[in-house]
Amino acid sequence: MKGETDGIKRLREENCRLKEALADATLVRNALESLMEVANEHYQTDFKKNFGSQRPVAAGKRREGA
């Protein structure tokens, strides 16, 4: 009985920690989305659409004029 009660207590504590972590992650995501909206308005672009659209420079190669 005591072991069962301890297990339930541990699960409740873990549940609480997970809920806090989820709340933190949600807050960070919302803050980043707001930042993207402000940046999109400021630079008059859509970073989500344009992100990664440029071809990366191959490792070890230099750009001309660099």
mmCIF file of N, CA, C and O in Angstrom:
data_model
loop_
_atom_site.group_PDB
_atom_site.id
_atom_site.type_symbol
_atom_site.label_atom_id
_atom_site.label_comp_id
_atom_site.label_asym_id
_atom_site.label_seq_id
_atom_site.Cartn_x
_atom_site.Cartn_y
_atom_site.Cartn_z
ATOM 1 N N MET A 1 0.821 -1.188 0.000
ATOM 2 C CA MET A 1 0.000 0.000 0.000
ATOM 3 C C MET A 1 0.873 1.263 0.000
ATOM 4 O O MET A 1 0.623 2.160 -0.775
ATOM 5 N N LYS A 2 1.905 1.302 0.880
ATOM 6 C CA LYS A 2 2.775 2.471 0.952
ATOM 7 C C LYS A 2 3.535 2.660 -0.360
ATOM 8 O O LYS A 2 3.647 3.781 -0.843
ATOM 9 N N GLY A 3 4.023 1.569 -0.946
ATOM 10 C CA GLY A 3 4.732 1.656 -2.223
ATOM 11 C C GLY A 3 3.833 2.192 -3.320
ATOM 12 O O GLY A 3 4.264 2.955 -4.185
ATOM 13 N N GLU A 4 2.576 1.794 -3.275
ATOM 14 C CA GLU A 4 1.606 2.265 -4.257
ATOM 15 C C GLU A 4 1.357 3.765 -4.081
ATOM 16 O O GLU A 4 1.291 4.517 -5.056
ATOM 17 N N THR A 5 1.274 4.211 -2.839
ATOM 18 C CA THR A 5 1.062 5.633 -2.542
ATOM 19 C C THR A 5 2.271 6.453 -2.982
ATOM 20 O O THR A 5 2.115 7.542 -3.555
ATOM 21 N N ASP A 6 3.479 5.926 -2.730
ATOM 22 C CA ASP A 6 4.695 6.615 -3.168
ATOM 23 C C ASP A 6 4.740 6.724 -4.691
ATOM 24 O O ASP A 6 5.146 7.757 -5.232
ATOM 25 N N GLY A 7 4.339 5.665 -5.364
ATOM 26 C CA GLY A 7 4.326 5.679 -6.827
ATOM 27 C C GLY A 7 3.356 6.716 -7.364
ATOM 28 O O GLY A 7 3.668 7.444 -8.319
ATOM 29 N N ILE A 8 2.197 6.810 -6.759
ATOM 30 C CA ILE A 8 1.207 7.808 -7.185
ATOM 31 C C ILE A 8 1.743 9.215 -6.943
ATOM 32 O O ILE A 8 1.604 10.108 -7.784
ATOM 33 N N LYS A 9 2.408 9.408 -5.793
ATOM 34 C CA LYS A 9 2.980 10.716 -5.477
ATOM 35 C C LYS A 9 4.044 11.100 -6.515
ATOM 36 O O LYS A 9 4.069 12.237 -6.993
ATOM 37 N N ARG A 10 4.919 10.134 -6.872
ATOM 38 C CA ARG A 10 5.954 10.391 -7.876
ATOM 39 C C ARG A 10 5.323 10.740 -9.220
ATOM 40 O O ARG A 10 5.777 11.646 -9.924
ATOM 41 N N LEU A 11 4.275 10.020 -9.603
ATOM 42 C CA LEU A 11 3.607 10.295 -10.872
ATOM 43 C C LEU A 11 2.962 11.681 -10.879
ATOM 44 O O LEU A 11 3.008 12.381 -11.893
ATOM 45 N N ARG A 12 2.382 12.075 -9.758
ATOM 46 C CA ARG A 12 1.783 13.411 -9.676
ATOM 47 C C ARG A 12 2.848 14.500 -9.781
ATOM 48 O O ARG A 12 2.646 15.530 -10.435
ATOM 49 N N GLU A 13 3.992 14.284 -9.121
ATOM 50 C CA GLU A 13 5.087 15.247 -9.206
ATOM 51 C C GLU A 13 5.619 15.341 -10.639
ATOM 52 O O GLU A 13 5.884 16.437 -11.138
ATOM 53 N N GLU A 14 5.783 14.188 -11.285
ATOM 54 C CA GLU A 14 6.249 14.179 -12.668
ATOM 55 C C GLU A 14 5.233 14.877 -13.576
ATOM 56 O O GLU A 14 5.609 15.645 -14.463
ATOM 57 N N ASN A 15 3.959 14.618 -13.348
ATOM 58 C CA ASN A 15 2.901 15.256 -14.129
ATOM 59 C C ASN A 15 2.980 16.773 -13.977
ATOM 60 O O ASN A 15 2.869 17.513 -14.963
ATOM 61 N N CYS A 16 3.211 17.234 -12.773
ATOM 62 C CA CYS A 16 3.327 18.669 -12.511
ATOM 63 C C CYS A 16 4.529 19.250 -13.254
ATOM 64 O O CYS A 16 4.420 20.307 -13.890
ATOM 65 N N ARG A 17 5.682 18.564 -13.187
ATOM 66 C CA ARG A 17 6.881 19.029 -13.905
ATOM 67 C C ARG A 17 6.637 19.070 -15.406
ATOM 68 O O ARG A 17 7.041 20.021 -16.087
ATOM 69 N N LEU A 18 5.964 18.062 -15.938
ATOM 70 C CA LEU A 18 5.690 18.028 -17.374
ATOM 71 C C LEU A 18 4.740 19.146 -17.793
ATOM 72 O O LEU A 18 4.915 19.751 -18.858
ATOM 73 N N LYS A 19 3.749 19.426 -16.967
ATOM 74 C CA LYS A 19 2.830 20.526 -17.267
ATOM 75 C C LYS A 19 3.563 21.859 -17.276
ATOM 76 O O LYS A 19 3.319 22.716 -18.135
ATOM 77 N N GLU A 20 4.493 22.051 -16.332
ATOM 78 C CA GLU A 20 5.282 23.283 -16.290
ATOM 79 C C GLU A 20 6.175 23.393 -17.524
ATOM 80 O O GLU A 20 6.303 24.470 -18.112
ATOM 81 N N ALA A 21 6.789 22.278 -17.929
ATOM 82 C CA ALA A 21 7.648 22.281 -19.110
ATOM 83 C C ALA A 21 6.829 22.600 -20.360
ATOM 84 O O ALA A 21 7.277 23.351 -21.241
ATOM 85 N N LEU A 22 5.632 22.042 -20.454
ATOM 86 C CA LEU A 22 4.756 22.328 -21.583
ATOM 87 C C LEU A 22 4.357 23.795 -21.596
ATOM 88 O O LEU A 22 4.361 24.439 -22.661
ATOM 89 N N ALA A 23 4.046 24.349 -20.448
ATOM 90 C CA ALA A 23 3.685 25.766 -20.366
ATOM 91 C C ALA A 23 4.860 26.639 -20.794
ATOM 92 O O ALA A 23 4.676 27.618 -21.538
ATOM 93 N N ASP A 24 6.069 26.291 -20.361
ATOM 94 C CA ASP A 24 7.263 27.047 -20.754
ATOM 95 C C ASP A 24 7.478 26.970 -22.264
ATOM 96 O O ASP A 24 7.759 27.981 -22.912
ATOM 97 N N ALA A 25 7.360 25.776 -22.832
ATOM 98 C CA ALA A 25 7.560 25.595 -24.267
ATOM 99 C C ALA A 25 6.507 26.372 -25.060
ATOM 100 O O ALA A 25 6.819 26.978 -26.092
ATOM 101 N N THR A 26 5.286 26.379 -24.580
ATOM 102 C CA THR A 26 4.216 27.118 -25.244
ATOM 103 C C THR A 26 4.495 28.621 -25.199
ATOM 104 O O THR A 26 4.312 29.324 -26.194
ATOM 105 N N LEU A 27 4.970 29.092 -24.064
ATOM 106 C CA LEU A 27 5.307 30.505 -23.920
ATOM 107 C C LEU A 27 6.425 30.895 -24.888
ATOM 108 O O LEU A 27 6.339 31.929 -25.572
ATOM 109 N N VAL A 28 7.448 30.068 -24.978
ATOM 110 C CA VAL A 28 8.563 30.344 -25.887
ATOM 111 C C VAL A 28 8.073 30.343 -27.335
ATOM 112 O O VAL A 28 8.413 31.236 -28.120
ATOM 113 N N ARG A 29 7.255 29.359 -27.710
ATOM 114 C CA ARG A 29 6.734 29.297 -29.073
ATOM 115 C C ARG A 29 5.921 30.537 -29.410
ATOM 116 O O ARG A 29 6.079 31.128 -30.478
ATOM 117 N N ASN A 30 5.058 30.953 -28.481
ATOM 118 C CA ASN A 30 4.248 32.148 -28.717
ATOM 119 C C ASN A 30 5.116 33.392 -28.854
ATOM 120 O O ASN A 30 4.842 34.255 -29.701
ATOM 121 N N ALA A 31 6.158 33.493 -28.046
ATOM 122 C CA ALA A 31 7.067 34.637 -28.125
ATOM 123 C C ALA A 31 7.797 34.649 -29.467
ATOM 124 O O ALA A 31 7.931 35.702 -30.113
ATOM 125 N N LEU A 32 8.242 33.483 -29.929
ATOM 126 C CA LEU A 32 8.936 33.409 -31.219
ATOM 127 C C LEU A 32 7.998 33.723 -32.379
ATOM 128 O O LEU A 32 8.395 34.382 -33.350
ATOM 129 N N GLU A 33 6.762 33.270 -32.294
ATOM 130 C CA GLU A 33 5.785 33.593 -33.339
ATOM 131 C C GLU A 33 5.534 35.101 -33.385
ATOM 132 O O GLU A 33 5.452 35.684 -34.469
ATOM 133 N N SER A 34 5.430 35.726 -32.223
ATOM 134 C CA SER A 34 5.242 37.176 -32.170
ATOM 135 C C SER A 34 6.457 37.898 -32.756
ATOM 136 O O SER A 34 6.308 38.877 -33.501
ATOM 137 N N LEU A 35 7.637 37.416 -32.437
ATOM 138 C CA LEU A 35 8.862 38.004 -32.971
ATOM 139 C C LEU A 35 8.887 37.893 -34.492
ATOM 140 O O LEU A 35 9.244 38.846 -35.189
ATOM 141 N N MET A 36 8.493 36.741 -35.017
ATOM 142 C CA MET A 36 8.461 36.551 -36.468
ATOM 143 C C MET A 36 7.462 37.507 -37.120
ATOM 144 O O MET A 36 7.738 38.071 -38.182
ATOM 145 N N GLU A 37 6.304 37.706 -36.495
ATOM 146 C CA GLU A 37 5.306 38.623 -37.041
ATOM 147 C C GLU A 37 5.854 40.044 -37.113
ATOM 148 O O GLU A 37 5.698 40.734 -38.127
ATOM 149 N N VAL A 38 6.511 40.474 -36.039
ATOM 150 C CA VAL A 38 7.083 41.822 -36.004
ATOM 151 C C VAL A 38 8.185 41.956 -37.055
ATOM 152 O O VAL A 38 8.247 42.949 -37.794
ATOM 153 N N ALA A 39 9.053 40.951 -37.161
ATOM 154 C CA ALA A 39 10.132 40.984 -38.147
ATOM 155 C C ALA A 39 9.572 40.980 -39.566
ATOM 156 O O ALA A 39 10.073 41.710 -40.439
ATOM 157 N N ASN A 40 8.536 40.188 -39.807
ATOM 158 C CA ASN A 40 7.918 40.156 -41.137
ATOM 159 C C ASN A 40 7.360 41.523 -41.509
ATOM 160 O O ASN A 40 7.518 41.978 -42.648
ATOM 161 N N GLU A 41 6.703 42.180 -40.562
ATOM 162 C CA GLU A 41 6.151 43.509 -40.829
ATOM 163 C C GLU A 41 7.271 44.526 -41.046
ATOM 164 O O GLU A 41 7.210 45.341 -41.965
ATOM 165 N N HIS A 42 8.296 44.458 -40.208
ATOM 166 C CA HIS A 42 9.391 45.421 -40.290
ATOM 167 C C HIS A 42 10.148 45.292 -41.613
ATOM 168 O O HIS A 42 10.460 46.282 -42.260
ATOM 169 N N TYR A 43 10.466 44.050 -42.008
ATOM 170 C CA TYR A 43 11.246 43.816 -43.219
ATOM 171 C C TYR A 43 10.375 43.539 -44.439
ATOM 172 O O TYR A 43 10.883 43.278 -45.521
ATOM 173 N N GLN A 44 9.075 43.597 -44.267
ATOM 174 C CA GLN A 44 8.105 43.380 -45.345
ATOM 175 C C GLN A 44 8.416 42.110 -46.142
ATOM 176 O O GLN A 44 8.580 42.123 -47.351
ATOM 177 N N THR A 45 8.489 41.012 -45.411
ATOM 178 C CA THR A 45 8.758 39.718 -46.020
ATOM 179 C C THR A 45 8.059 38.641 -45.218
ATOM 180 O O THR A 45 7.410 38.928 -44.220
ATOM 181 N N ASP A 46 8.182 37.417 -45.669
ATOM 182 C CA ASP A 46 7.649 36.272 -44.930
ATOM 183 C C ASP A 46 8.806 35.309 -44.705
ATOM 184 O O ASP A 46 9.175 34.544 -45.587
ATOM 185 N N PHE A 47 9.408 35.383 -43.532
ATOM 186 C CA PHE A 47 10.587 34.577 -43.252
ATOM 187 C C PHE A 47 10.301 33.079 -43.300
ATOM 188 O O PHE A 47 11.169 32.304 -43.656
ATOM 189 N N LYS A 48 9.087 32.679 -42.943
ATOM 190 C CA LYS A 48 8.762 31.254 -42.997
ATOM 191 C C LYS A 48 8.833 30.736 -44.425
ATOM 192 O O LYS A 48 9.315 29.637 -44.672
ATOM 193 N N LYS A 49 8.351 31.520 -45.385
ATOM 194 C CA LYS A 49 8.385 31.104 -46.786
ATOM 195 C C LYS A 49 9.796 31.201 -47.347
ATOM 196 O O LYS A 49 10.194 30.388 -48.182
ATOM 197 N N ASN A 50 10.543 32.203 -46.921
ATOM 198 C CA ASN A 50 11.851 32.472 -47.515
ATOM 199 C C ASN A 50 13.003 31.770 -46.808
ATOM 200 O O ASN A 50 14.110 31.753 -47.314
ATOM 201 N N PHE A 51 12.749 31.190 -45.655
ATOM 202 C CA PHE A 51 13.824 30.562 -44.901
ATOM 203 C C PHE A 51 14.367 29.361 -45.661
ATOM 204 O O PHE A 51 13.637 28.476 -46.079
ATOM 205 N N GLY A 52 15.664 29.334 -45.884
ATOM 206 C CA GLY A 52 16.301 28.198 -46.544
ATOM 207 C C GLY A 52 16.137 28.189 -48.044
ATOM 208 O O GLY A 52 16.500 27.222 -48.695
ATOM 209 N N SER A 53 15.613 29.253 -48.629
ATOM 210 C CA SER A 53 15.411 29.259 -50.074
ATOM 211 C C SER A 53 16.710 29.506 -50.832
ATOM 212 O O SER A 53 16.803 29.196 -52.003
ATOM 213 N N GLN A 54 17.714 30.052 -50.155
ATOM 214 C CA GLN A 54 18.998 30.261 -50.800
ATOM 215 C C GLN A 54 19.815 28.986 -50.719
ATOM 216 O O GLN A 54 19.763 28.265 -49.732
ATOM 217 N N ARG A 55 20.566 28.719 -51.762
ATOM 218 C CA ARG A 55 21.408 27.522 -51.767
ATOM 219 C C ARG A 55 22.584 27.741 -50.830
ATOM 220 O O ARG A 55 23.237 28.773 -50.873
ATOM 221 N N PRO A 56 22.864 26.776 -49.975
ATOM 222 C CA PRO A 56 23.997 26.928 -49.059
ATOM 223 C C PRO A 56 25.328 26.825 -49.807
ATOM 224 O O PRO A 56 25.430 26.158 -50.829
ATOM 225 N N VAL A 57 26.324 27.523 -49.289
ATOM 226 C CA VAL A 57 27.671 27.445 -49.835
ATOM 227 C C VAL A 57 28.285 26.137 -49.348
ATOM 228 O O VAL A 57 28.209 25.809 -48.178
ATOM 229 N N ALA A 58 28.896 25.389 -50.252
ATOM 230 C CA ALA A 58 29.480 24.099 -49.879
ATOM 231 C C ALA A 58 30.594 24.312 -48.858
ATOM 232 O O ALA A 58 31.330 25.304 -48.918
ATOM 233 N N ALA A 59 30.721 23.401 -47.941
ATOM 234 C CA ALA A 59 31.735 23.490 -46.892
ATOM 235 C C ALA A 59 33.119 23.504 -47.522
ATOM 236 O O ALA A 59 33.419 22.735 -48.425
ATOM 237 N N GLY A 60 33.955 24.401 -47.071
ATOM 238 C CA GLY A 60 35.333 24.474 -47.557
ATOM 239 C C GLY A 60 35.500 25.341 -48.781
ATOM 240 O O GLY A 60 36.595 25.677 -49.167
ATOM 241 N N LYS A 61 34.422 25.696 -49.450
ATOM 242 C CA LYS A 61 34.517 26.558 -50.633
ATOM 243 C C LYS A 61 34.251 27.979 -50.208
ATOM 244 O O LYS A 61 33.447 28.248 -49.343
ATOM 245 N N ARG A 62 34.922 28.881 -50.874
ATOM 246 C CA ARG A 62 34.746 30.298 -50.560
ATOM 247 C C ARG A 62 33.935 30.941 -51.663
ATOM 248 O O ARG A 62 34.050 30.593 -52.834
ATOM 249 N N ARG A 63 33.163 31.930 -51.283
ATOM 250 C CA ARG A 63 32.437 32.714 -52.277
ATOM 251 C C ARG A 63 33.418 33.606 -53.018
ATOM 252 O O ARG A 63 34.443 34.001 -52.482
ATOM 253 N N GLU A 64 33.039 33.947 -54.232
ATOM 254 C CA GLU A 64 33.859 34.888 -54.990
ATOM 255 C C GLU A 64 33.792 36.235 -54.320
ATOM 256 O O GLU A 64 32.744 36.676 -53.877
ATOM 257 N N GLY A 65 34.918 36.904 -54.231
ATOM 258 C CA GLY A 65 34.971 38.221 -53.631
ATOM 259 C C GLY A 65 35.032 38.199 -52.115
ATOM 260 O O GLY A 65 35.012 39.230 -51.481
ATOM 261 N N ALA A 66 35.081 37.026 -51.524
ATOM 262 C CA ALA A 66 35.121 36.947 -50.061
ATOM 263 C C ALA A 66 36.535 36.946 -49.568
ATOM 264 O O ALA A 66 37.461 36.590 -50.185
#
